[in-house]
Amino acid sequence: MNDDKKADQAAAVDMIDGLIDYASKHGVKSDDLAKTLIDATQNGLDGVDALFKDGGLERQSVEDLATGYLVDRYHLEGDELKARHDDMVKAALETLRKHPESFDKWVK
């Protein structure tokens, strides 16, 4: 199995786009949604639960995107899927941290 770094990165961007879109449409008041999400996710994706106050709905949606991508693209399951899933979520959050201006431009 060869990793497709370009497709992996596109999936990570889709995950963050979903978070930004959800935040912009569900009452998160901020002039800088990317920074707000970066602050909320300092300790992981679970931080969006308190931000969105949606019982984990959007977090689960983002996690489902990661799982679906990894199953469809790499046919992973079990422990390998779990490990790669966690890595993918971390990579998506790292993409947000490294390029917040790109996501803020998307909202504007």
Tab-separated table of C-alpha atoms in Angstrom:
chain	number	residue	atom	x	y	z
A	1	MET	CA	0.000	0.000	0.000
A	2	ASN	CA	1.450	3.316	-1.083
A	3	ASP	CA	0.320	6.405	0.746
A	4	ASP	CA	-1.030	9.153	-1.432
A	5	LYS	CA	0.227	12.257	0.366
A	6	LYS	CA	-1.625	14.636	-1.955
A	7	ALA	CA	-4.954	12.879	-1.374
A	8	ASP	CA	-4.237	12.631	2.366
A	9	GLN	CA	-3.612	16.381	2.505
A	10	ALA	CA	-6.794	17.103	0.543
A	11	ALA	CA	-8.784	14.991	3.007
A	12	ALA	CA	-7.208	16.853	5.946
A	13	VAL	CA	-8.146	20.183	4.359
A	14	ASP	CA	-11.714	18.919	3.863
A	15	MET	CA	-11.879	18.067	7.556
A	16	ILE	CA	-10.813	21.580	8.565
A	17	ASP	CA	-13.069	23.190	5.956
A	18	GLY	CA	-15.948	21.336	7.572
A	19	LEU	CA	-15.034	22.690	11.001
A	20	ILE	CA	-14.702	26.247	9.698
A	21	ASP	CA	-18.003	26.010	7.808
A	22	TYR	CA	-19.808	24.573	10.819
A	23	ALA	CA	-18.387	27.269	13.100
A	24	SER	CA	-19.401	30.046	10.716
A	25	LYS	CA	-22.957	28.735	10.390
A	26	HIS	CA	-23.580	27.751	14.007
A	27	GLY	CA	-23.098	30.871	16.025
A	28	VAL	CA	-19.377	30.975	16.757
A	29	LYS	CA	-18.767	34.706	16.999
A	30	SER	CA	-15.224	35.479	15.956
A	31	ASP	CA	-13.375	37.684	13.497
A	32	ASP	CA	-10.807	34.886	13.228
A	33	LEU	CA	-12.494	31.473	13.129
A	34	ALA	CA	-9.225	29.677	12.421
A	35	LYS	CA	-7.620	31.077	15.580
A	36	THR	CA	-10.737	30.241	17.586
A	37	LEU	CA	-10.542	26.639	16.355
A	38	ILE	CA	-6.796	26.481	16.975
A	39	ASP	CA	-7.367	27.618	20.544
A	40	ALA	CA	-10.213	25.127	21.043
A	41	THR	CA	-8.186	22.193	19.709
A	42	GLN	CA	-4.934	22.739	21.604
A	43	ASN	CA	-5.478	19.381	23.327
A	44	GLY	CA	-7.162	17.642	20.417
A	45	LEU	CA	-10.355	17.600	18.432
A	46	ASP	CA	-12.475	17.039	21.555
A	47	GLY	CA	-12.051	20.754	22.265
A	48	VAL	CA	-14.651	21.632	19.650
A	49	ASP	CA	-17.378	20.006	21.764
A	50	ALA	CA	-17.305	22.864	24.275
A	51	LEU	CA	-16.956	25.454	21.524
A	52	PHE	CA	-19.942	24.254	19.509
A	53	LYS	CA	-22.021	22.966	22.427
A	54	ASP	CA	-23.529	20.357	20.125
A	55	GLY	CA	-22.895	17.188	22.119
A	56	GLY	CA	-19.980	16.208	19.886
A	57	LEU	CA	-21.967	16.237	16.646
A	58	GLU	CA	-19.435	18.158	14.564
A	59	ARG	CA	-16.449	16.393	16.131
A	60	GLN	CA	-18.018	13.078	15.182
A	61	SER	CA	-18.642	14.354	11.667
A	62	VAL	CA	-14.955	15.247	11.275
A	63	GLU	CA	-13.876	11.913	12.718
A	64	ASP	CA	-16.256	10.137	10.336
A	65	LEU	CA	-14.648	11.957	7.401
A	66	ALA	CA	-11.240	10.664	8.479
A	67	THR	CA	-12.513	7.125	8.981
A	68	GLY	CA	-14.402	7.064	5.695
A	69	TYR	CA	-11.427	8.380	3.785
A	70	LEU	CA	-9.021	5.835	5.288
A	71	VAL	CA	-11.393	2.913	4.709
A	72	ASP	CA	-12.171	3.951	1.126
A	73	ARG	CA	-8.641	4.935	0.134
A	74	TYR	CA	-6.534	2.368	1.983
A	75	HIS	CA	-9.054	-0.331	2.987
A	76	LEU	CA	-7.947	-0.137	6.606
A	77	GLU	CA	-9.674	-1.712	9.573
A	78	GLY	CA	-9.126	-2.526	13.223
A	79	ASP	CA	-6.057	-1.290	15.053
A	80	GLU	CA	-4.401	-0.029	11.883
A	81	LEU	CA	-7.461	2.090	11.094
A	82	LYS	CA	-7.522	3.497	14.639
A	83	ALA	CA	-3.840	4.421	14.547
A	84	ARG	CA	-4.046	6.038	11.117
A	85	HIS	CA	-7.296	7.799	12.069
A	86	ASP	CA	-5.653	9.443	15.074
A	87	ASP	CA	-2.664	10.459	12.938
A	88	MET	CA	-4.952	11.925	10.291
A	89	VAL	CA	-6.894	14.016	12.808
A	90	LYS	CA	-3.599	15.312	14.241
A	91	ALA	CA	-2.350	16.105	10.731
A	92	ALA	CA	-5.546	18.009	9.923
A	93	LEU	CA	-5.236	20.091	13.086
A	94	GLU	CA	-1.577	20.724	12.298
A	95	THR	CA	-2.578	21.942	8.827
A	96	LEU	CA	-4.938	24.416	10.480
A	97	ARG	CA	-2.184	25.598	12.832
A	98	LYS	CA	0.304	26.080	9.991
A	99	HIS	CA	-2.080	27.799	7.550
A	100	PRO	CA	-4.818	29.597	9.472
A	101	GLU	CA	-4.961	32.455	6.979
A	102	SER	CA	-5.948	30.056	4.185
A	103	PHE	CA	-8.988	28.893	6.117
A	104	ASP	CA	-9.972	32.406	7.199
A	105	LYS	CA	-9.903	33.541	3.560
A	106	TRP	CA	-12.241	30.675	2.711
A	107	VAL	CA	-14.840	32.008	5.163
A	108	LYS	CA	-14.578	35.607	3.932
